[in-house]
CSV table of C-alpha atoms in Angstrom, one decimal:
chain,number,residue,atom,x,y,z
S,1,MET,CA,59.8,-28.9,192.7
S,2,THR,CA,60.0,-25.4,191.4
S,3,THR,CA,63.0,-24.7,193.8
S,4,LEU,CA,64.8,-27.8,192.5
S,5,SER,CA,64.1,-26.7,188.9
S,6,ASN,CA,65.5,-23.2,189.5
S,7,LYS,CA,68.6,-24.7,191.1
S,8,PHE,CA,69.1,-26.9,188.1
S,9,GLN,CA,68.8,-24.0,185.7
S,10,PHE,CA,71.2,-22.0,187.8
S,11,VAL,CA,73.8,-24.8,187.7
S,12,CYS,CA,73.4,-25.1,184.0
S,13,LEU,CA,73.8,-21.4,183.4
S,14,ALA,CA,76.8,-21.3,185.7
S,15,SER,CA,78.4,-24.2,183.9
S,16,LEU,CA,77.7,-22.6,180.5
S,17,LEU,CA,79.3,-19.4,181.7
S,18,ILE,CA,82.4,-21.2,183.0
S,19,LEU,CA,82.7,-23.1,179.7
S,20,CYS,CA,82.4,-19.9,177.6
S,21,THR,CA,85.0,-18.2,179.8
S,22,TRP,CA,87.3,-21.2,179.3
S,23,VAL,CA,86.8,-21.1,175.5
S,24,ILE,CA,87.5,-17.3,175.3
S,25,HIS,CA,90.6,-17.8,177.5
S,26,ALA,CA,91.7,-20.7,175.3
S,27,LEU,CA,91.3,-18.7,172.1
S,28,CYS,CA,93.1,-15.6,173.4
S,29,ARG,CA,95.8,-17.2,175.6
S,30,PRO,CA,99.4,-16.3,174.8
S,31,LEU,CA,101.1,-18.9,172.5
S,32,ASN,CA,103.6,-21.3,173.9
S,33,GLU,CA,107.0,-19.8,173.8
S,34,GLU,CA,108.7,-22.9,172.5
S,35,PHE,CA,106.1,-23.3,169.8
S,36,VAL,CA,106.6,-19.7,168.6
S,37,LEU,CA,110.4,-20.0,168.7
S,38,GLN,CA,110.2,-23.1,166.5
S,39,ARG,CA,107.7,-21.4,164.1
S,40,HIS,CA,110.0,-18.4,163.8
S,41,GLU,CA,113.1,-20.5,163.0
S,42,GLU,CA,111.1,-22.5,160.4
S,43,TRP,CA,109.8,-19.2,159.0
S,44,MET,CA,113.3,-17.7,158.8
S,45,ALA,CA,114.6,-20.8,156.9
S,46,GLN,CA,111.6,-20.7,154.5
S,47,HIS,CA,112.0,-17.1,153.6
S,48,GLY,CA,115.8,-16.9,153.8
S,49,ARG,CA,115.7,-14.3,156.5
S,50,VAL,CA,119.0,-13.4,158.2
S,51,TYR,CA,119.3,-10.7,160.9
S,52,LYS,CA,122.3,-8.5,161.4
S,53,ASP,CA,122.7,-9.3,165.1
S,54,ALA,CA,121.1,-10.9,168.1
S,55,GLN,CA,119.3,-7.7,169.1
S,56,GLU,CA,117.7,-7.4,165.7
S,57,LYS,CA,116.7,-11.0,165.7
S,58,GLU,CA,115.1,-10.6,169.2
S,59,ARG,CA,113.2,-7.6,168.0
S,60,ARG,CA,111.9,-9.3,164.9
S,61,TYR,CA,111.0,-12.4,166.9
S,62,ASN,CA,108.8,-10.3,169.2
S,63,ILE,CA,107.1,-8.8,166.2
S,64,PHE,CA,106.6,-12.2,164.7
S,65,LYS,CA,105.1,-13.5,168.0
S,66,ASN,CA,102.6,-10.6,168.2
S,67,ASN,CA,101.6,-11.1,164.6
S,68,LEU,CA,101.2,-14.9,165.1
S,69,GLU,CA,99.0,-14.4,168.1
S,70,TYR,CA,96.9,-11.9,166.2
S,71,ILE,CA,96.4,-14.3,163.4
S,72,GLU,CA,95.6,-17.3,165.6
S,73,ASN,CA,93.1,-15.3,167.6
S,74,PHE,CA,91.5,-14.0,164.5
S,75,ASN,CA,91.1,-17.4,162.9
S,76,ASN,CA,89.7,-19.0,166.1
S,77,ASP,CA,87.2,-16.2,166.6
S,78,VAL,CA,83.8,-15.8,164.9
S,79,ASP,CA,84.0,-16.9,161.2
S,80,ARG,CA,84.1,-13.8,159.1
S,81,GLY,CA,84.3,-15.6,155.7
S,82,TYR,CA,88.0,-15.2,155.3
S,83,LYS,CA,91.2,-16.4,157.0
S,84,LEU,CA,94.6,-15.0,157.8
S,85,ALA,CA,98.0,-16.7,157.7
S,86,ILE,CA,101.7,-16.2,158.4
S,87,ASN,CA,103.4,-15.0,155.3
S,88,LYS,CA,106.6,-13.2,154.3
S,89,PHE,CA,105.4,-10.0,156.1
S,90,ALA,CA,105.3,-11.8,159.5
S,91,ASP,CA,108.3,-10.0,161.1
S,92,LEU,CA,107.1,-6.5,160.1
S,93,THR,CA,105.1,-4.2,162.1
S,94,ASN,CA,102.0,-2.9,160.4
S,95,GLU,CA,103.6,0.5,160.1
S,96,GLU,CA,106.7,-1.0,158.4
S,97,PHE,CA,104.5,-3.0,156.1
S,98,ARG,CA,102.5,0.0,155.1
S,99,GLY,CA,105.6,2.0,154.3
S,100,LEU,CA,107.2,-0.8,152.2
S,101,TYR,CA,104.4,-2.3,150.2
S,102,THR,CA,101.8,0.4,149.6
S,103,GLY,CA,102.3,3.4,147.4
S,104,TYR,CA,99.2,4.9,145.8
S,105,LYS,CA,99.6,8.6,146.0
S,106,ARG,CA,96.6,10.9,145.8
S,107,LYS,CA,96.7,13.6,143.3
S,108,THR,CA,98.1,16.9,144.6
S,109,SER,CA,98.4,20.4,143.2
S,110,LYS,CA,101.8,19.4,141.8
S,111,ALA,CA,100.4,16.5,139.8
S,112,VAL,CA,99.9,17.2,136.1
S,113,THR,CA,96.2,17.4,135.1
S,114,THR,CA,95.1,16.2,131.7
S,115,SER,CA,93.0,17.9,129.1
S,116,LYS,CA,92.3,14.6,127.4
S,117,ASP,CA,88.9,13.0,127.2
S,118,THR,CA,88.7,10.5,130.0
S,119,SER,CA,84.9,10.0,129.9
S,120,PHE,CA,83.6,6.5,130.8
S,121,THR,CA,82.9,4.4,127.7
S,122,HIS,CA,80.9,1.5,129.2
S,123,VAL,CA,78.1,3.5,130.6
S,124,ASN,CA,75.4,2.0,128.3
S,125,LEU,CA,76.4,-1.6,129.0
S,126,THR,CA,73.4,-3.3,130.6
S,127,ALA,CA,74.1,-7.0,130.3
S,128,VAL,CA,77.2,-8.4,132.1
S,129,PRO,CA,78.1,-12.0,132.9
S,130,ALA,CA,77.1,-13.3,136.3
S,131,SER,CA,80.8,-14.0,137.0
S,132,LEU,CA,84.1,-13.3,135.2
S,133,ASP,CA,87.8,-14.1,135.6
S,134,TRP,CA,90.1,-12.6,133.1
S,135,ARG,CA,92.8,-15.1,134.1
S,136,LYS,CA,90.7,-17.8,132.4
S,137,LYS,CA,90.5,-15.7,129.3
S,138,GLY,CA,94.3,-15.4,129.1
S,139,ALA,CA,94.4,-11.7,129.9
S,140,VAL,CA,96.4,-11.8,133.2
S,141,ASN,CA,100.0,-12.7,133.8
S,142,PRO,CA,100.9,-14.6,137.0
S,143,SER,CA,101.7,-12.5,140.1
S,144,LEU,CA,105.4,-13.5,140.1
S,145,THR,CA,107.3,-10.3,140.6
S,146,VAL,CA,106.9,-8.6,144.0
S,147,CYS,CA,106.5,-4.8,144.2
S,148,TYR,CA,109.1,-3.7,146.7
S,149,CYS,CA,110.6,-0.2,147.1
S,150,GLN,CA,112.2,1.3,150.2
S,151,TYR,CA,110.0,3.6,152.2
S,152,ILE,CA,106.9,3.7,149.8
S,153,GLY,CA,105.8,1.1,147.3
S,154,CYS,CA,105.5,0.9,143.5
S,155,CYS,CA,102.1,-0.7,143.5
S,156,TRP,CA,100.8,2.1,141.1
S,157,ALA,CA,103.2,0.9,138.4
S,158,PHE,CA,102.2,-2.8,138.9
S,159,SER,CA,98.5,-1.9,138.7
S,160,ALA,CA,98.8,0.1,135.5
S,161,VAL,CA,101.0,-2.4,133.8
S,162,ALA,CA,98.6,-5.3,134.6
S,163,ALA,CA,95.7,-3.3,133.1
S,164,VAL,CA,97.7,-2.5,130.0
S,165,GLU,CA,98.7,-6.2,129.6
S,166,GLY,CA,95.0,-7.1,129.9
S,167,ILE,CA,93.7,-4.7,127.2
S,168,THR,CA,96.7,-5.7,124.9
S,169,GLN,CA,95.7,-9.3,125.1
S,170,ILE,CA,92.1,-8.6,124.5
S,171,LYS,CA,92.9,-6.6,121.4
S,172,THR,CA,95.7,-8.7,120.0
S,173,GLY,CA,95.3,-12.1,121.5
S,174,LYS,CA,98.8,-12.0,122.8
S,175,LEU,CA,99.6,-11.9,126.6
S,176,ILE,CA,102.9,-10.0,127.0
S,177,SER,CA,104.7,-9.4,130.3
S,178,LEU,CA,105.5,-5.7,130.3
S,179,SER,CA,108.1,-3.7,132.2
S,180,LYS,CA,107.2,-2.3,135.5
S,181,GLN,CA,110.7,-0.9,136.0
S,182,GLU,CA,110.4,1.3,133.0
S,183,LEU,CA,107.5,3.1,134.7
S,184,VAL,CA,109.3,3.3,138.0
S,185,ASP,CA,112.5,4.7,136.4
S,186,CYS,CA,111.1,6.9,133.6
S,187,ASP,CA,107.6,8.2,134.6
S,188,THR,CA,108.9,11.0,136.9
S,189,LYS,CA,107.6,14.2,135.2
S,190,SER,CA,103.9,13.6,135.4
S,191,GLY,CA,103.5,13.7,139.2
S,192,ASN,CA,104.5,10.1,139.8
S,193,GLN,CA,107.5,9.7,142.0
S,194,SER,CA,109.0,6.3,141.3
S,195,CYS,CA,109.4,4.4,144.6
S,196,GLU,CA,107.8,7.2,146.5
S,197,GLY,CA,104.3,6.5,145.1
S,198,GLY,CA,102.3,7.4,142.1
S,199,LEU,CA,99.0,7.3,140.2
S,200,MET,CA,97.7,5.0,137.5
S,201,ASP,CA,96.1,7.7,135.4
S,202,THR,CA,99.4,9.6,135.0
S,203,ALA,CA,101.1,6.2,134.3
S,204,PHE,CA,98.7,5.7,131.5
S,205,GLU,CA,99.5,9.2,130.2
S,206,PHE,CA,103.2,8.4,130.3
S,207,ILE,CA,102.8,5.1,128.5
S,208,LYS,CA,100.9,6.8,125.7
S,209,SER,CA,103.4,9.6,125.3
S,210,ASN,CA,106.3,7.1,125.6
S,211,GLY,CA,105.0,5.2,122.6
S,212,GLY,CA,104.2,2.2,124.8
S,213,LEU,CA,106.1,-0.1,127.1
S,214,THR,CA,108.9,-2.6,126.5
S,215,THR,CA,108.8,-6.2,127.8
S,216,GLU,CA,109.7,-7.3,131.3
S,217,ALA,CA,112.5,-9.4,129.7
S,218,ASP,CA,114.1,-6.4,128.1
S,219,TYR,CA,113.7,-4.1,131.1
S,220,PRO,CA,113.4,-6.3,134.2
S,221,TYR,CA,112.2,-5.2,137.6
S,222,GLU,CA,115.1,-4.4,140.0
S,223,GLU,CA,113.4,-3.3,143.2
S,224,ILE,CA,115.1,0.1,143.1
S,225,ASP,CA,114.5,3.6,141.8
S,226,GLY,CA,117.0,3.6,138.9
S,227,ASN,CA,118.0,5.7,136.0
S,228,CYS,CA,115.7,5.7,132.9
S,229,LYS,CA,116.9,3.4,130.2
S,230,THR,CA,114.1,3.9,127.8
S,231,LYS,CA,116.4,5.3,125.0
S,232,LYS,CA,118.4,2.1,125.2
S,233,VAL,CA,115.4,0.0,124.4
S,234,ALA,CA,114.5,0.0,120.8
S,235,THR,CA,111.1,-1.8,120.8
S,236,ARG,CA,107.8,-1.1,122.3
S,237,ALA,CA,105.9,-4.3,123.0
S,238,ALA,CA,102.5,-2.7,123.7
S,239,LYS,CA,100.9,0.7,123.1
S,240,ILE,CA,97.7,2.4,124.3
S,241,THR,CA,95.6,5.3,123.0
S,242,GLY,CA,94.8,6.8,126.4
S,243,TYR,CA,92.7,6.0,129.4
S,244,LYS,CA,89.2,6.4,130.9
S,245,ASP,CA,88.0,7.1,134.4
S,246,VAL,CA,85.2,5.0,135.9
S,247,PRO,CA,82.6,7.2,137.6
S,248,ALA,CA,83.5,7.5,141.3
S,249,ASN,CA,81.6,5.7,144.1
S,250,ASN,CA,79.7,3.6,141.7
S,251,GLU,CA,80.2,-0.2,141.9
S,252,LYS,CA,77.7,-0.8,139.0
S,253,ALA,CA,79.9,1.3,136.7
S,254,LEU,CA,83.0,-0.5,138.0
S,255,LEU,CA,81.3,-3.8,137.2
S,256,GLN,CA,80.6,-2.6,133.6
S,257,ALA,CA,84.2,-1.7,133.2
S,258,VAL,CA,85.6,-4.9,134.6
S,259,ALA,CA,83.2,-6.9,132.4
S,260,ASN,CA,85.1,-5.5,129.5
S,261,GLN,CA,88.7,-5.5,130.7
S,262,PRO,CA,91.0,-5.5,133.7
S,263,VAL,CA,90.8,-2.2,135.6
S,264,SER,CA,93.2,-0.3,137.8
S,265,VAL,CA,91.7,0.5,141.2
S,266,ALA,CA,92.9,2.2,144.4
S,267,ILE,CA,92.0,0.8,147.8
S,268,GLU,CA,92.9,1.1,151.5
S,269,GLY,CA,95.1,-1.9,151.8
S,270,SER,CA,97.3,-1.5,154.8
S,271,GLY,CA,95.5,-3.0,157.8
S,272,TYR,CA,96.6,-6.1,159.7
S,273,SER,CA,93.8,-8.1,158.0
S,274,PHE,CA,95.1,-7.1,154.6
S,275,GLN,CA,98.7,-7.8,155.5
S,276,PHE,CA,98.0,-11.4,156.5
S,277,TYR,CA,95.0,-12.2,154.2
S,278,SER,CA,95.1,-15.8,153.2
S,279,SER,CA,91.8,-17.0,151.7
S,280,GLY,CA,88.1,-16.4,151.4
S,281,VAL,CA,86.0,-13.4,150.6
S,282,PHE,CA,87.5,-10.4,152.5
S,283,THR,CA,84.8,-8.4,154.3
S,284,GLY,CA,86.9,-6.0,156.4
S,285,ASP,CA,88.4,-4.4,158.4
S,286,CYS,CA,89.5,-1.5,156.3
S,287,ASP,CA,89.0,2.2,155.9
S,288,THR,CA,88.5,4.1,152.6
S,289,TYR,CA,91.6,6.2,152.7
S,290,LEU,CA,93.3,5.2,149.4
S,291,ASN,CA,96.9,4.1,149.8
S,292,HIS,CA,97.4,1.0,147.7
S,293,ALA,CA,96.8,0.1,144.0
S,294,VAL,CA,95.7,-3.2,142.6
S,295,THR,CA,94.0,-4.5,139.5
S,296,ALA,CA,90.4,-5.7,139.3
S,297,ILE,CA,90.4,-8.7,137.1
S,298,GLY,CA,87.0,-10.2,137.6
S,299,TYR,CA,84.1,-10.8,140.0
S,300,GLY,CA,81.7,-13.5,141.2
S,301,THR,CA,79.7,-14.9,144.1
S,302,GLY,CA,81.2,-16.9,147.0
S,303,THR,CA,79.8,-20.1,148.5
S,304,SER,CA,77.9,-18.1,151.1
S,305,ALA,CA,76.3,-16.0,148.4
S,306,THR,CA,78.7,-13.1,149.2
S,307,LYS,CA,79.4,-11.1,146.0
S,308,TYR,CA,83.1,-10.3,145.5
S,309,TRP,CA,85.6,-8.5,143.3
S,310,LEU,CA,88.7,-10.5,142.2
S,311,ILE,CA,91.8,-8.4,142.4
S,312,LYS,CA,95.4,-9.0,141.4
S,313,ASN,CA,97.9,-7.7,144.0
S,314,SER,CA,101.6,-7.1,143.6
S,315,TRP,CA,102.9,-8.9,146.8
S,316,GLY,CA,103.8,-12.2,145.2
S,317,THR,CA,102.2,-15.6,145.1
S,318,ASP,CA,102.7,-16.4,148.8
S,319,TRP,CA,100.2,-13.7,149.8
S,320,GLY,CA,96.5,-14.3,149.6
S,321,GLU,CA,95.1,-16.8,147.2
S,322,SER,CA,98.3,-17.2,145.1
S,323,GLY,CA,98.7,-13.5,144.8
S,324,TYR,CA,95.0,-12.6,144.4
S,325,MET,CA,92.2,-11.6,146.7
S,326,ARG,CA,88.5,-11.8,146.7
S,327,ILE,CA,87.0,-8.7,148.3
S,328,GLN,CA,83.3,-8.1,149.1
S,329,ARG,CA,81.3,-6.5,146.3
S,330,ASP,CA,78.0,-4.5,146.4
S,331,VAL,CA,78.3,-3.2,149.9
S,332,SER,CA,76.1,-0.5,151.4
S,333,ALA,CA,78.8,2.2,151.2
S,334,ARG,CA,78.8,3.9,147.8
S,335,GLU,CA,82.6,3.9,147.6
S,336,GLY,CA,82.8,0.1,148.0
S,337,LEU,CA,84.6,-1.9,150.6
S,338,CYS,CA,88.1,-0.4,151.3
S,339,GLY,CA,87.2,2.4,148.8
S,340,ILE,CA,87.5,0.1,145.8
S,341,ALA,CA,85.0,2.2,143.7
S,342,LYS,CA,86.4,5.6,144.6
S,343,LYS,CA,89.2,5.9,142.0
S,344,ALA,CA,89.3,3.4,139.1
S,345,SER,CA,90.5,3.7,135.5
S,346,TYR,CA,91.4,1.6,132.5
S,347,PRO,CA,93.7,2.1,129.4
S,348,THR,CA,92.3,2.2,125.9
S,349,ALA,CA,93.9,0.6,122.9
């Protein structure tokens, strides 16, 4: 009887092992070539992508195929609380994506240091709402314009402008779409380098010394590093008095700041999971080497009790959750997930 029982257990275990092996193989198997070809053609039509020749199309197709396999395998693997999806970055390698769409530049010896008071002003705030979304309070413009610069991105300008738009609405009740191109073209003497990267603090300094920013309508975004046209623009739609730094590596302090207004933050946002993030609360994978700038516009708790930051990105509405991301909050690392608490600041008005 015992021998029979042991044989039965052995058969069950062997069957289970075969089933698990089959499942793993099914999840990780190469995608059907015809299926991928069709997906690529549909994707090209959707995004208006035209390649210069057959060789370039083949190269981009192979990149698309590799990215699609990565996304399919990720989504079919263990549930991590967020999903990935094919988007407009699907025919870019991760190296190309990083070079085109990130652009936070760490302060160097050439960067201008400020003697102005940048001390944190929300340090004594003890009570904050359990959740907050500045979009619902009318302080956030839709993520319609896409930050794109050749070689390195202009995310620093988009992040700073979103924060200024937020504090302007909070102070005046008017939500104005401000010019990102004015920063890209004109803020070149403070250490920022237009389409070659920049910092939000120095952008805030420029906005103050410039007497403010004009509107997006009067100085529209052009996706290039152009000549400064500030002198041709007569009006300043929004002004600030300066900026404040949030204490580094302190998510509680960042929470206090975001409870009062949208805040510019730097993150490490160049990995595959970031490139193809689609929905859910992002929980990794990422490092803490800051290379991208976004705007923290709220916070909350997900359905699985995972706390998150709500951030506005500059990659358009077809990335993430209509241009936004929820990223895990209150992690064990002091600098926050992807370094979100390392370097944050906000404008004052």
